C-alpha positions as a printed Julia matrix, in Angstrom:
408×3 Matrix{Float64}:
  92.18  127.68   95.07
  93.58  125.38   96.96
  94.13  125.92  100.76
  95.85  124.06  103.31
  96.0   123.72  107.27
  99.05  122.83  109.01
  98.2   119.82  111.23
  99.17  121.32  114.77
 101.4   124.08  114.93
 102.83  122.92  118.37
 103.88  119.3   116.62
 105.86  121.72  114.24
 107.81  122.97  117.52
 108.34  120.15  119.37
 111.76  118.2   118.52
 110.96  114.23  118.47
 113.22  112.58  121.24
 116.1   111.56  120.2
 115.92  107.66  119.51
 118.98  105.54  122.23
 122.27  104.37  120.21
 124.82  105.32  122.97
 126.98  101.92  124.83
 124.26  101.27  127.44
 121.7   100.66  124.83
 123.59   98.2   123.27
 125.18   96.79  125.88
 121.1    96.12  127.58
 120.42   94.84  124.57
 123.65   92.39  124.36
 122.45   91.29  127.65
 118.56   90.56  126.74
 119.73   88.41  123.5
 122.28   86.68  124.92
 120.0    85.82  128.24
 117.21   84.23  125.47
 120.27   82.33  123.6
 120.87   81.12  127.11
 116.97   79.82  128.45
 115.24   79.7   125.09
 114.16   75.74  124.21
 113.57   77.11  120.9
 116.51   76.52  118.33
 116.27   79.12  116.27
 115.98   81.62  119.14
 119.04   80.45  120.74
 120.98   80.68  117.23
 119.46   84.81  117.06
 120.32   85.4   120.63
 124.06   84.07  119.89
 124.82   86.15  117.09
 122.6    89.09  117.61
 124.26   89.45  121.26
 127.92   89.48  119.51
 126.52   91.76  117.44
 125.06   94.56  119.88
 128.05   93.82  121.76
 130.83   95.01  118.89
 127.92   97.83  118.57
 128.35   99.08  121.88
 132.39   98.76  121.52
 131.71  100.93  118.99
 130.05  103.46  120.2
 132.1   103.47  123.58
 135.15  104.46  121.68
 133.12  107.42  119.95
 132.28  105.86  116.47
 129.25  107.41  115.05
 125.82  106.22  115.97
 125.59  105.11  111.94
 128.25  102.7   112.18
 127.42  101.55  115.75
 123.72  100.37  113.93
 124.79   99.28  110.97
 127.03   96.49  113.06
 124.14   95.81  115.45
 122.02   95.75  112.15
 123.93   93.31  110.75
 124.41   90.96  114.23
 120.83   91.23  115.12
 119.14   90.6   111.48
 121.54   89.97  108.64
 123.65   87.36  110.4
 121.39   85.21  111.89
 118.31   85.52  109.19
 121.36   83.82  106.33
 122.29   81.4   108.73
 118.77   80.24  109.21
 118.19   80.3   105.43
 120.77   78.66  104.91
 120.17   75.82  107.34
 115.95   76.24  106.67
 115.32   76.66  110.35
 112.42   79.21  111.3
 109.59   79.69  113.83
 106.78   77.73  113.63
 104.99   80.44  112.13
 106.38   80.99  108.98
 105.77   77.03  108.22
 102.33   77.74  109.13
 102.41   80.39  106.89
 103.88   78.77  103.98
 101.08   75.9   104.25
  98.54   78.38  104.44
  99.32   79.28  100.82
  99.71   75.91   99.72
  96.09   75.04  101.06
  94.67   78.57   99.56
  95.7    77.39   96.05
  95.3    73.57   96.21
  91.12   74.12   97.97
  90.33   77.75   97.96
  90.66   77.98  101.75
  94.26   78.69  103.84
  92.19   76.13  107.03
  92.96   72.47  107.35
  89.47   71.5   107.73
  90.27   69.09  111.16
  93.22   70.86  112.83
  94.15   68.51  115.93
  97.6    69.92  117.4
  98.34   73.62  118.21
 100.65   73.15  114.6
  97.91   72.51  112.62
  96.05   75.47  113.07
  96.42   78.89  111.77
  95.27   81.81  113.51
  95.97   84.33  111.3
  93.55   85.51  108.69
  93.29   84.64  104.64
  95.39   87.74  103.53
  98.7    86.54  105.53
  99.04   83.53  103.24
  99.94   86.38  100.25
 103.41   85.92  102.12
 103.45   82.47  101.37
 102.81   82.23   97.42
 105.95   82.89   96.75
 106.84   79.59   98.55
 103.55   77.57   97.51
 104.54   78.88   93.15
 108.41   78.52   92.92
 108.62   76.0    95.9
 110.74   76.13   99.1
 113.83   78.38   99.02
 116.04   81.0   100.39
 114.35   83.64   98.45
 110.96   82.55   98.54
 111.16   81.95  102.55
 107.43   84.13  103.71
 109.42   85.76  106.28
 112.0    87.75  103.55
 108.68   88.92  102.63
 107.31   89.65  105.9
 109.93   91.65  106.9
 110.71   93.92  103.36
 106.29   94.5   103.71
 106.95   96.17  107.44
 109.82   98.02  106.17
 108.62   98.96  103.66
 105.61  100.39  105.05
 107.6   101.79  107.95
 109.35  103.75  105.98
 106.58  105.0   103.85
 104.95  105.82  107.07
 107.65  108.17  107.82
 108.66  111.79  107.02
 110.61  111.43  103.65
 114.04  112.57  103.88
 114.76  111.26  107.3
 114.49  107.55  106.92
 117.31  106.05  107.28
 118.17  106.27  111.12
 114.68  105.4   112.4
 114.71  102.47  109.77
 118.29  101.26  111.02
 117.05  101.77  115.03
 114.15   99.79  114.71
 115.46   96.95  112.97
 118.44   96.52  115.02
 115.92   96.62  118.67
 115.87   93.05  119.7
 111.62   93.24  119.66
 111.95   93.98  115.96
 114.95   92.14  114.68
 114.41   88.99  116.36
 110.99   88.57  114.23
 113.05   89.32  111.24
 114.95   86.95  112.05
 112.87   84.34  112.96
 110.11   85.06  111.58
 107.48   87.62  112.3
 103.88   88.09  111.49
 103.34   90.98  113.54
 105.83   93.07  111.8
 103.87   93.47  108.15
 100.37   94.41  110.59
 102.65   97.25  112.41
 103.93   98.76  109.24
 100.75   98.85  107.72
  99.16  100.12  110.7
 101.52  102.75  111.1
 101.21  103.65  107.29
  97.61  103.87  107.26
  97.61  106.27  110.34
  99.94  108.56  108.42
  97.85  108.58  105.39
  95.07  109.45  107.7
  97.13  112.28  109.06
  97.14  113.87  105.57
  93.99  113.64  105.23
  93.96  110.77  102.38
  91.17  108.89  103.49
  91.31  106.78  100.67
  94.38  105.57  101.06
  94.5   105.06  104.42
  91.55  102.87  104.07
  93.09  100.72  101.62
  96.5   100.8   103.71
  94.38   99.58  107.17
  91.78   97.04  104.82
  95.18   95.16  104.23
  96.56   95.31  107.63
  92.69   93.91  108.73
  93.37   91.28  106.51
  96.37   89.48  108.03
  95.29   89.56  111.72
  92.91   90.77  114.19
  94.87   93.08  115.88
  95.05   95.57  113.32
  91.29   96.15  113.34
  91.27   98.76  116.06
  93.65  100.67  114.01
  90.74  101.96  112.02
  88.05  103.05  114.4
  91.34  105.11  115.4
  92.04  106.47  112.27
  88.54  107.44  111.2
  88.62  109.53  114.63
  91.78  111.13  113.41
  90.27  112.46  110.16
  86.85  113.35  111.59
  88.18  115.16  114.04
  91.53  117.35  111.83
  88.93  117.65  109.17
  85.95  119.58  111.22
  88.85  121.57  112.4
  90.35  122.2   109.48
  86.65  122.93  107.16
  84.11  123.72  109.56
  83.83  127.54  108.21
  83.99  126.76  104.26
  81.52  124.0   104.32
  78.4   125.47  105.89
  75.61  124.64  103.77
  77.09  122.17  101.8
  75.39  119.61  103.11
  77.15  116.14  104.84
  80.41  117.57  106.17
  83.73  116.79  104.7
  84.7   115.22  108.11
  82.07  112.69  107.98
  82.5   112.29  103.77
  86.72  111.53  104.82
  86.08  109.47  107.63
  83.47  107.39  105.78
  85.65  107.15  102.54
  88.12  105.82  104.81
  86.06  103.34  106.61
  84.54  102.42  102.91
  87.95  101.71  101.75
  88.83   99.41  104.44
  85.89   97.45  104.76
  85.83   96.21  101.63
  89.47   95.68  100.81
  89.39   93.54  104.14
  86.5    92.12  102.96
  87.8    91.15   99.45
  90.71   89.45  100.98
  88.97   87.76  104.32
  85.34   86.62  103.41
  85.96   84.36   99.59
  87.72   81.95  102.31
  85.64   82.51  105.3
  82.82   81.56  102.97
  84.21   78.53  101.53
  84.8    76.56  104.81
  82.99   78.91  107.66
  83.37   76.41  110.23
  87.3    75.82  109.71
  87.0    79.83  109.66
  85.56   80.52  113.02
  87.45   77.26  114.53
  91.26   79.0   113.57
  90.36   82.19  114.05
  88.14   82.57  116.25
  88.14   79.71  118.96
  91.63   78.94  118.66
  93.28   81.95  119.76
  90.58   82.63  122.74
  91.15   79.01  123.81
  88.25   77.69  123.27
  89.27   73.97  120.96
  91.19   71.13  122.86
  94.69   72.24  121.52
  95.93   74.94  123.53
  97.74   77.87  121.85
 101.58   78.2   122.51
 101.13   81.79  122.73
 101.61   81.28  126.82
 103.62   84.0   128.17
 103.1    85.44  131.7
 100.95   88.11  131.07
  98.32   89.29  133.28
  95.23   88.05  130.88
  96.83   84.24  130.66
  97.82   84.49  134.45
  94.34   85.0   135.34
  93.25   82.17  132.41
  95.5    79.74  134.05
  95.89   80.32  137.72
  92.01   81.43  138.83
  88.94   80.29  138.81
  87.11   81.7   135.96
  89.81   83.4   134.93
  88.97   83.15  131.47
  85.63   85.17  131.75
  87.31   87.31  134.01
  90.21   87.94  131.27
  88.26   88.47  128.41
  85.43   90.92  130.85
  88.62   92.66  131.07
  89.6    92.94  127.71
  86.52   94.19  126.7
  86.71   97.45  129.46
  89.49   98.08  127.86
  88.1    97.9   124.42
  85.15  100.09  125.57
  87.49  102.18  127.42
  89.66  103.41  124.3
  86.27  103.88  122.55
  85.41  106.56  124.69
  88.33  108.31  124.54
  88.09  108.5   120.67
  84.74  109.64  120.89
  84.94  112.09  124.17
  88.28  113.26  122.68
  89.44  112.19  119.71
  92.95  112.5   118.64
  94.05  115.64  116.86
  97.44  114.7   115.11
  99.06  111.63  113.77
 101.39  111.11  117.01
  98.39  111.29  119.08
  96.44  108.63  117.18
  99.69  105.96  117.39
  99.7   106.63  120.95
  96.46  106.42  121.55
  96.61  102.65  119.46
  99.68  101.7   121.23
  97.71  102.07  124.53
  95.34   99.95  123.36
  97.05   97.07  121.78
  99.05   96.85  125.2
  96.01   96.6   127.36
  94.83   94.03  124.99
  98.34   92.19  124.59
  98.13   92.45  128.18
  94.65   90.97  128.82
  94.15   88.18  126.18
  93.67   84.57  127.24
  96.78   83.6   124.99
  99.13   86.01  124.31
 103.29   86.64  124.26
 105.88   88.7   124.99
 106.4    89.34  120.91
 103.25   90.86  120.33
 104.61   93.88  122.26
 106.05   94.9   118.74
 102.92   96.24  117.73
 102.84   99.1   120.93
 106.57   99.41  120.22
 106.57  100.03  116.48
 103.77  102.43  117.11
 105.44  104.49  119.85
 108.57  104.78  118.04
 106.5   105.83  114.88
 104.92  108.29  117.05
 107.93  110.31  118.52
 109.51  110.13  114.43
 106.53  111.31  113.0
 107.02  115.29  113.19
 110.19  116.32  111.79
 111.37  119.8   112.99
 111.25  122.75  110.1
 108.85  120.23  108.09
 105.14  121.31  107.32
 102.71  117.78  107.32
  99.3   118.75  105.85
  96.41  117.55  107.58
  94.29  118.49  104.33
  94.39  120.08  101.18
  91.36  121.02   99.93
  90.38  122.47   95.99
  87.9   125.19   95.63
  86.76  125.86   92.16
  85.4   129.8    92.44
  82.76  130.21   90.07
């Protein structure tokens, strides 16, 4: 006999907040895009800002005249994503990280490691984990071209994972809005390694919320093989699985030995770690020194070359202007991680929305206190927060766990 348990009845009654899609929202987006076009020293960013500003202004005009949010959103996506992306592909311009990913894939195929042995200048460093090189393989195999550009594959991975993480039947509007949001539209057009990580984290939490521990571990392990920022999602997903399984299965599972909560969390952790290890360890063990220099020392500011991630966030300001500030920033980073870990133990998230909110808070604190950080990293908590608000759809029952019991 199959039994099902609703995730949280109160969540089913709570209507997700509507996404902003009126004229004021698009006007604010236009101001942000045009501001970036006017002050950025990066060519791809200026191209994006000009095209996106025009698209957002057109969307604001349509919204002010009573056109549907769908029409205004489509115009915004066209101006903020499609037009600048096509133009930058034609003229072969991209953010530096796109070229880093393409180079890492070529090195991986040629030398078995995506990392240069003797990096000197910041452009030589590849601060991403080996799995990120996957997005550069089309270009490494088939040569440079509009269809092999890594940003296309990173954007497709993000949109696909984010769509799968949403409830079926209510995906088009959230996808249109998230793609048009400036923090997402910019990396979709100029190149953004954080997007596939954010999408896979949402997908992993969604699968964990459905009780699909193995599938959740696979998604989270793939994300963990791309960037260090994905690793906090694993303990959050484990806490969600453990808390939800205990509340659903405690009475029926007495006397069966190991609790189902422990089994689900252990299965998710094992699959995640094995997936990440399979994608990371071969390259890391081939050249351990290069691996450490690129993905540990460089992001922490421990190399002679200084990372270009230098947005004026608290951690960077401390490391730059306060004696011993780097140590203080790292201490604050560690304290933040400890507090989030304690919250998972003392009050684990009961729903996917709570789990996403907890993860978003943890990543926001990490971004704030990292010595080398940039505003673009905020795409992680933004995507998680939007997804948390949209995850539960009225009238749709989310199943936390399906347990099959065979009567003897």
